Amino acid sequence: MRDMVLDLLRAKNGEFVSGQDMSNTCHVSRTAIWKHIKALRDKGYVIESFTKKGYRLIEEPDLLRPSDVQKDLHTKYFGQHYIYMDSTDSSNREAKLLAQEGAPEGTIVVAETQSAGRGRLTRGWFSPYGKGIWMSLILRPKFSPIEAPKCTLMAAVALTKAFHALGLEAAGIKWPNDILVKGKKIVGILTEMSGTMEEISYIIMGMGINISVEKSELPEDIKDIATSFAMEGVMVDRKVALQTILQELENQYNKVVSGGFDTTLEEWKQLSVTLHQDVEVRAPGNTYVGHAIDIDRDGNLIVRLPNGKTERIIAGDVSIRPAMK
Ligand code: ADP
């Protein structure tokens, strides 16, 4: 219905269409039309209205419609199969359903907003309408399921490289799955796998990337810990950001598929903001304070404790922050 109202406005190419005509065509009251216009305005559509003349569409919001994104997308697989949703509860949940139905590798689910975007350990991800890239990517790698957690590191490397290319040079990786700018979180990555002990059926990589979110829009609990491209003074078109990100993800994935994770792990170390820092790591039942000295070939963090011993910390069940001095 909202689409019908929008189509009528678009068809007029910036000329007026009367509320009465719209209500006749859509078979609803003029009040209902007015409500749809308001809903469109809330989403960023600029619609002018004049009594007697009706409504006209002045400007459309910067949306991530497949046709617009794919126009200048030069990847082979990533984003070529593109499921676009105005809203969903969780793009990872949608992607999982698609993967179970056999969706090909490289399929992405992109939503303008998520009502129940998920982070790790069932924490929520704030995904306001049109203000970020809320996306899930389906992978079907042939490597062993033991390698799957390293896909998170791979995504972090690819995203950080994309951010640098987009002008956000200060972005760095916090082990295992965040990207930070000056200590604040700009990305969350959630990797979910399905398969057997021997074989990966699919991996869903959920990524939440804050693009044009302003500080005033952030919920209280993350106001001081979150940031976005806009908050860092970097204005990017979301479409261009998504194209760049998909290209970097595909490049990095191809590297891993053809040559293993070693190069990616080296790049990870270069881009890390966790290594060579004092850290506090909270694992279930244990908190370690120490110096982050390395990550091993499996992507585990190696922390040197004050007693000189080293502790190997496995991703997935920990939260980590700079140690208090
Ligand atoms: P963790 O930070 O523990 O690894 P996640 O990566 O899954 O967990 O992220 C979830 C956490 O991120 C939430 O608990 C919340 O504090 C924070 N958060 C939620 N939405 C956003 C957002 N849009 N930008 C930055 N941080 C967010």
Short mmCIF file of C-alpha atoms and ligand atoms in Angstrom, two decimals:
data_model
loop_
_atom_site.label_atom_id
_atom_site.label_comp_id
_atom_site.label_asym_id
_atom_site.label_seq_id
_atom_site.Cartn_x
_atom_site.Cartn_y
_atom_site.Cartn_z
CA MET A 1 0.00 0.00 0.00
CA ARG A 2 2.77 2.40 0.95
CA ASP A 3 4.52 1.26 -2.22
CA MET A 4 1.43 2.16 -4.22
CA VAL A 5 1.39 5.69 -2.81
CA LEU A 6 5.08 6.01 -3.55
CA ASP A 7 4.63 4.68 -7.09
CA LEU A 8 1.90 7.23 -7.77
CA LEU A 9 4.13 10.06 -6.56
CA ARG A 10 7.08 8.79 -8.60
CA ALA A 11 4.98 8.43 -11.73
CA LYS A 12 4.27 12.17 -11.62
CA ASN A 13 7.95 13.10 -11.87
CA GLY A 14 7.82 15.85 -9.29
CA GLU A 15 4.38 17.13 -10.32
CA PHE A 16 1.44 17.21 -7.93
CA VAL A 17 -0.99 14.34 -7.47
CA SER A 18 -4.16 15.09 -5.55
CA GLY A 19 -5.07 13.28 -2.35
CA GLN A 20 -8.45 12.46 -3.88
CA ASP A 21 -6.90 10.81 -6.94
CA MET A 22 -4.62 8.78 -4.72
CA SER A 23 -7.46 7.72 -2.47
CA ASN A 24 -9.53 6.67 -5.53
CA THR A 25 -6.69 4.67 -7.04
CA CYS A 26 -5.73 2.99 -3.77
CA HIS A 27 -9.33 2.52 -2.58
CA VAL A 28 -8.66 4.02 0.83
CA SER A 29 -9.68 7.25 2.56
CA ARG A 30 -7.76 10.51 2.18
CA THR A 31 -6.84 10.26 5.84
CA ALA A 32 -5.25 6.89 5.14
CA ILE A 33 -3.28 8.47 2.29
CA TRP A 34 -2.14 11.22 4.60
CA LYS A 35 -0.92 8.61 7.11
CA HIS A 36 1.09 6.86 4.41
CA ILE A 37 2.61 10.16 3.33
CA LYS A 38 3.63 10.78 6.93
CA ALA A 39 5.19 7.32 7.18
CA LEU A 40 7.18 8.01 3.99
CA ARG A 41 8.35 11.34 5.36
CA ASP A 42 9.51 9.58 8.53
CA LYS A 43 11.71 7.44 6.31
CA GLY A 44 13.40 10.41 4.71
CA TYR A 45 11.19 11.06 1.67
CA VAL A 46 10.71 14.78 1.15
CA ILE A 47 7.10 15.26 0.08
CA GLU A 48 5.55 18.66 -0.36
CA SER A 49 1.83 19.14 0.23
CA PHE A 50 -0.49 21.98 -0.68
CA THR A 51 -4.22 22.15 -0.05
CA LYS A 52 -6.07 21.81 -3.34
CA LYS A 53 -2.96 20.69 -5.25
CA GLY A 54 -2.11 17.56 -3.29
CA TYR A 55 1.33 16.02 -2.83
CA ARG A 56 4.55 15.95 -4.79
CA LEU A 57 7.77 14.06 -4.32
CA ILE A 58 10.81 16.31 -4.02
CA GLU A 59 13.52 13.96 -2.82
CA GLU A 60 14.01 10.29 -2.07
CA PRO A 61 16.22 9.05 0.74
CA ASP A 62 19.58 7.41 0.07
CA LEU A 63 18.42 3.78 0.12
CA LEU A 64 20.28 0.57 -0.60
CA ARG A 65 18.08 -0.70 -3.43
CA PRO A 66 19.70 -3.60 -5.28
CA SER A 67 19.53 -1.92 -8.70
CA ASP A 68 21.38 1.15 -7.38
CA VAL A 69 24.03 -0.79 -5.50
CA GLN A 70 24.63 -3.37 -8.23
CA LYS A 71 25.07 -0.73 -10.94
CA ASP A 72 28.72 -0.11 -10.01
CA LEU A 73 29.40 -3.36 -8.21
CA HIS A 74 32.23 -5.34 -9.80
CA THR A 75 32.25 -8.42 -7.59
CA LYS A 76 31.73 -11.86 -9.07
CA TYR A 77 29.50 -13.30 -6.33
CA PHE A 78 29.21 -11.07 -3.28
CA GLY A 79 26.05 -9.00 -3.50
CA GLN A 80 25.09 -10.34 -6.93
CA HIS A 81 22.26 -12.24 -5.30
CA TYR A 82 20.70 -9.48 -3.23
CA ILE A 83 17.70 -9.69 -0.92
CA TYR A 84 16.54 -6.23 0.01
CA MET A 85 14.13 -5.57 2.85
CA ASP A 86 12.68 -2.36 4.10
CA SER A 87 12.61 -3.81 7.56
CA THR A 88 13.15 -7.13 9.28
CA ASP A 89 13.59 -8.36 12.82
CA SER A 90 17.07 -9.70 12.04
CA SER A 91 18.94 -9.98 8.74
CA ASN A 92 20.87 -12.98 10.12
CA ARG A 93 17.62 -14.83 10.73
CA GLU A 94 16.45 -14.06 7.17
CA ALA A 95 19.80 -15.14 5.74
CA LYS A 96 19.68 -18.39 7.67
CA LEU A 97 16.29 -19.26 6.16
CA LEU A 98 17.59 -18.46 2.67
CA ALA A 99 20.74 -20.51 3.24
CA GLN A 100 18.64 -23.47 4.34
CA GLU A 101 16.67 -23.14 1.10
CA GLY A 102 19.90 -23.32 -0.87
CA ALA A 103 20.73 -19.64 -1.56
CA PRO A 104 24.12 -19.39 -3.32
CA GLU A 105 27.36 -18.23 -1.78
CA GLY A 106 27.67 -14.47 -1.82
CA THR A 107 23.94 -13.88 -1.26
CA ILE A 108 23.35 -10.85 0.91
CA VAL A 109 20.36 -9.74 2.94
CA VAL A 110 20.26 -6.00 3.43
CA ALA A 111 17.60 -4.29 5.53
CA GLU A 112 17.04 -0.58 6.00
CA THR A 113 16.20 -1.27 9.62
CA GLN A 114 16.16 -4.20 12.03
CA SER A 115 13.79 -4.38 14.96
CA ALA A 116 15.73 -7.10 16.75
CA GLY A 117 19.21 -7.00 15.27
CA ARG A 118 21.41 -9.36 17.21
CA GLY A 119 24.91 -9.09 18.58
CA ARG A 120 26.92 -11.87 20.11
CA LEU A 121 25.65 -13.59 23.25
CA THR A 122 22.14 -12.36 22.38
CA ARG A 123 23.01 -8.71 22.84
CA GLY A 124 21.05 -6.31 20.67
CA TRP A 125 22.30 -4.27 17.73
CA PHE A 126 20.83 -0.79 17.25
CA SER A 127 19.87 -0.51 13.55
CA PRO A 128 17.99 2.75 12.82
CA TYR A 129 16.28 3.20 9.44
CA GLY A 130 18.60 4.10 6.58
CA LYS A 131 21.47 5.08 8.86
CA GLY A 132 23.80 2.16 8.46
CA ILE A 133 24.52 -1.01 6.56
CA TRP A 134 22.66 -3.82 8.28
CA MET A 135 23.66 -6.83 6.27
CA SER A 136 24.11 -10.60 6.38
CA LEU A 137 26.30 -12.48 3.93
CA ILE A 138 26.01 -16.20 3.12
CA LEU A 139 29.26 -18.15 2.68
CA ARG A 140 29.68 -21.81 1.78
CA PRO A 141 33.39 -22.46 2.20
CA LYS A 142 34.93 -25.87 1.58
CA PHE A 143 37.36 -25.59 4.49
CA SER A 144 36.99 -27.39 7.82
CA PRO A 145 34.46 -26.15 10.40
CA ILE A 146 37.39 -25.62 12.80
CA GLU A 147 38.42 -22.72 10.58
CA ALA A 148 35.01 -21.06 10.67
CA PRO A 149 35.67 -18.68 13.60
CA LYS A 150 38.51 -17.17 11.56
CA CYS A 151 35.91 -15.86 9.12
CA THR A 152 35.15 -13.18 11.69
CA LEU A 153 38.78 -12.09 11.58
CA MET A 154 38.64 -12.14 7.79
CA ALA A 155 35.57 -9.90 7.78
CA ALA A 156 37.17 -7.51 10.25
CA VAL A 157 40.25 -7.20 8.00
CA ALA A 158 38.14 -6.64 4.89
CA LEU A 159 35.91 -4.05 6.54
CA THR A 160 38.83 -2.15 8.02
CA LYS A 161 40.53 -2.00 4.62
CA ALA A 162 37.26 -0.79 3.08
CA PHE A 163 36.95 1.91 5.76
CA HIS A 164 40.49 3.12 5.09
CA ALA A 165 39.67 3.29 1.38
CA LEU A 166 36.53 5.28 2.20
CA GLY A 167 38.55 7.85 4.13
CA LEU A 168 38.23 6.58 7.70
CA GLU A 169 41.91 5.96 8.33
CA ALA A 170 41.60 5.77 12.11
CA ALA A 171 39.63 2.51 12.03
CA GLY A 172 41.31 -0.48 13.68
CA ILE A 173 40.31 -3.97 14.80
CA LYS A 174 39.56 -4.91 18.36
CA TRP A 175 39.92 -8.64 18.90
CA PRO A 176 37.96 -10.59 17.97
CA ASN A 177 35.05 -8.97 16.21
CA ASP A 178 34.77 -5.21 16.56
CA ILE A 179 36.08 -2.30 14.57
CA LEU A 180 36.86 0.76 16.61
CA VAL A 181 37.61 4.37 15.83
CA LYS A 182 39.43 6.12 18.68
CA GLY A 183 38.14 3.52 21.12
CA LYS A 184 34.53 3.66 19.93
CA LYS A 185 32.65 0.92 18.17
CA ILE A 186 31.58 1.50 14.57
CA VAL A 187 30.93 -2.12 13.55
CA GLY A 188 29.66 -5.32 15.10
CA ILE A 189 30.18 -8.67 13.40
CA LEU A 190 28.22 -11.79 14.23
CA THR A 191 29.25 -15.08 12.63
CA GLU A 192 26.94 -18.07 12.76
CA MET A 193 27.71 -21.47 11.31
CA SER A 194 25.70 -24.52 10.39
CA GLY A 195 27.18 -27.87 9.48
CA THR A 196 28.57 -31.12 10.80
CA MET A 197 31.93 -31.85 12.44
CA GLU A 198 33.36 -32.55 8.98
CA GLU A 199 31.68 -30.03 6.73
CA ILE A 200 30.38 -26.48 6.76
CA SER A 201 26.91 -26.22 5.28
CA TYR A 202 26.85 -22.43 5.47
CA ILE A 203 28.19 -19.48 7.41
CA ILE A 204 26.15 -16.37 8.01
CA MET A 205 28.21 -13.24 8.56
CA GLY A 206 26.09 -10.53 10.08
CA MET A 207 27.57 -7.04 9.94
CA GLY A 208 26.23 -3.85 11.43
CA ILE A 209 28.04 -0.76 10.17
CA ASN A 210 27.13 2.69 11.48
CA ILE A 211 27.20 5.17 8.61
CA SER A 212 25.12 8.31 9.11
CA VAL A 213 23.90 7.77 12.68
CA GLU A 214 24.33 10.96 14.71
CA LYS A 215 25.23 10.98 18.38
CA SER A 216 21.86 12.49 19.35
CA GLU A 217 20.11 9.45 17.83
CA LEU A 218 22.04 6.84 19.79
CA PRO A 219 20.32 5.14 22.71
CA GLU A 220 21.68 6.18 26.12
CA ASP A 221 23.48 2.91 26.83
CA ILE A 222 25.73 3.18 23.77
CA LYS A 223 26.06 6.98 23.45
CA ASP A 224 29.57 6.97 24.80
CA ILE A 225 30.79 3.73 23.27
CA ALA A 226 29.50 3.92 19.68
CA THR A 227 30.50 5.99 16.68
CA SER A 228 29.69 6.26 12.96
CA PHE A 229 31.27 7.59 9.77
CA ALA A 230 29.24 10.78 10.17
CA MET A 231 30.25 11.21 13.81
CA GLU A 232 33.88 10.94 12.72
CA GLY A 233 33.30 13.64 10.11
CA VAL A 234 33.49 11.27 7.13
CA MET A 235 30.53 11.68 4.81
CA VAL A 236 30.01 8.64 2.63
CA ASP A 237 27.22 7.56 0.36
CA ARG A 238 25.86 4.30 1.77
CA LYS A 239 25.74 2.74 -1.70
CA VAL A 240 29.41 3.48 -2.34
CA ALA A 241 30.27 2.20 1.12
CA LEU A 242 28.41 -1.05 0.47
CA GLN A 243 30.05 -1.53 -2.95
CA THR A 244 33.51 -0.98 -1.46
CA ILE A 245 32.79 -3.32 1.45
CA LEU A 246 31.48 -6.12 -0.77
CA GLN A 247 34.53 -5.86 -3.03
CA GLU A 248 36.95 -6.00 -0.09
CA LEU A 249 35.07 -8.91 1.48
CA GLU A 250 35.21 -10.86 -1.77
CA ASN A 251 38.92 -10.13 -2.29
CA GLN A 252 39.75 -11.23 1.25
CA TYR A 253 37.58 -14.33 1.01
CA ASN A 254 39.19 -15.36 -2.30
CA LYS A 255 42.60 -15.00 -0.67
CA VAL A 256 41.54 -17.27 2.20
CA VAL A 257 39.93 -19.85 -0.06
CA SER A 258 42.95 -20.11 -2.34
CA GLY A 259 45.78 -19.71 0.16
CA GLY A 260 44.49 -20.22 3.70
CA PHE A 261 44.26 -17.74 6.55
CA ASP A 262 47.94 -16.92 7.15
CA THR A 263 48.10 -13.74 5.05
CA THR A 264 44.81 -12.56 6.55
CA LEU A 265 46.09 -13.16 10.09
CA GLU A 266 49.20 -11.11 9.30
CA GLU A 267 47.06 -8.31 7.93
CA TRP A 268 44.86 -8.60 11.01
CA LYS A 269 47.88 -8.01 13.23
CA GLN A 270 48.80 -4.92 11.23
CA LEU A 271 45.30 -3.48 11.58
CA SER A 272 44.77 -4.45 15.21
CA VAL A 273 44.30 -2.00 18.06
CA THR A 274 44.34 -4.81 20.64
CA LEU A 275 47.86 -6.17 20.18
CA HIS A 276 50.62 -4.72 22.35
CA GLN A 277 48.04 -3.22 24.73
CA ASP A 278 47.22 -3.96 28.34
CA VAL A 279 43.84 -5.64 28.33
CA GLU A 280 41.25 -7.00 30.66
CA VAL A 281 39.55 -10.10 29.32
CA ARG A 282 36.38 -11.41 30.86
CA ALA A 283 35.78 -15.03 30.07
CA PRO A 284 33.07 -17.09 31.77
CA GLY A 285 34.31 -17.75 35.28
CA ASN A 286 37.59 -15.92 34.81
CA THR A 287 38.91 -12.42 34.26
CA TYR A 288 42.46 -11.93 33.03
CA VAL A 289 44.44 -8.76 33.10
CA GLY A 290 47.60 -8.80 31.06
CA HIS A 291 49.41 -7.70 27.94
CA ALA A 292 48.05 -8.80 24.53
CA ILE A 293 51.12 -10.10 22.76
CA ASP A 294 49.88 -12.02 19.72
CA ILE A 295 47.15 -13.98 18.03
CA ASP A 296 47.95 -17.54 17.09
CA ARG A 297 47.20 -19.35 13.82
CA ASP A 298 43.73 -20.24 15.07
CA GLY A 299 42.86 -16.65 15.83
CA ASN A 300 43.12 -17.03 19.62
CA LEU A 301 44.47 -14.09 21.58
CA ILE A 302 47.66 -14.66 23.53
CA VAL A 303 47.86 -12.62 26.72
CA ARG A 304 50.94 -12.43 28.94
CA LEU A 305 49.86 -12.36 32.58
CA PRO A 306 51.71 -10.43 35.31
CA ASN A 307 53.24 -13.71 36.57
CA GLY A 308 54.93 -14.16 33.19
CA LYS A 309 52.72 -17.02 32.04
CA THR A 310 50.78 -16.78 28.81
CA GLU A 311 47.09 -17.44 28.47
CA ARG A 312 45.46 -18.46 25.19
CA ILE A 313 42.01 -16.93 24.92
CA ILE A 314 39.41 -18.34 22.59
CA ALA A 315 37.05 -15.94 20.85
CA GLY A 316 33.34 -16.21 21.21
CA ASP A 317 32.77 -16.14 24.90
CA VAL A 318 34.71 -13.14 26.13
CA SER A 319 34.46 -9.42 26.42
CA ILE A 320 37.62 -7.42 26.36
CA ARG A 321 38.50 -3.85 27.18
CA PRO A 322 41.59 -1.79 27.84
CA ALA A 323 42.99 -2.58 31.27
CA MET A 324 42.56 0.19 33.85
CA LYS A 325 45.88 1.74 34.68
P1 ADP B 1 30.51 -7.41 22.06
O1 ADP B 1 30.79 -5.95 21.96
O2 ADP B 1 30.38 -7.86 23.44
O3 ADP B 1 31.46 -8.23 21.25
P2 ADP B 1 28.61 -7.40 19.93
O4 ADP B 1 29.74 -7.21 18.98
O5 ADP B 1 27.65 -8.45 19.60
O6 ADP B 1 29.10 -7.65 21.41
O7 ADP B 1 27.81 -6.03 20.01
C1 ADP B 1 26.69 -5.86 20.85
C2 ADP B 1 26.89 -4.65 21.74
O8 ADP B 1 27.21 -3.51 20.95
C3 ADP B 1 25.61 -4.26 22.45
O9 ADP B 1 25.56 -4.87 23.70
C4 ADP B 1 25.72 -2.73 22.58
O10 ADP B 1 26.43 -2.39 23.74
C5 ADP B 1 26.57 -2.33 21.41
N1 ADP B 1 25.79 -1.80 20.28
C6 ADP B 1 24.53 -2.07 19.90
N2 ADP B 1 24.20 -1.43 18.79
C7 ADP B 1 25.28 -0.70 18.43
C8 ADP B 1 25.56 0.19 17.34
N3 ADP B 1 24.68 0.47 16.37
N4 ADP B 1 26.80 0.75 17.32
C9 ADP B 1 27.73 0.47 18.25
N5 ADP B 1 27.51 -0.34 19.30
C10 ADP B 1 26.30 -0.93 19.38
#
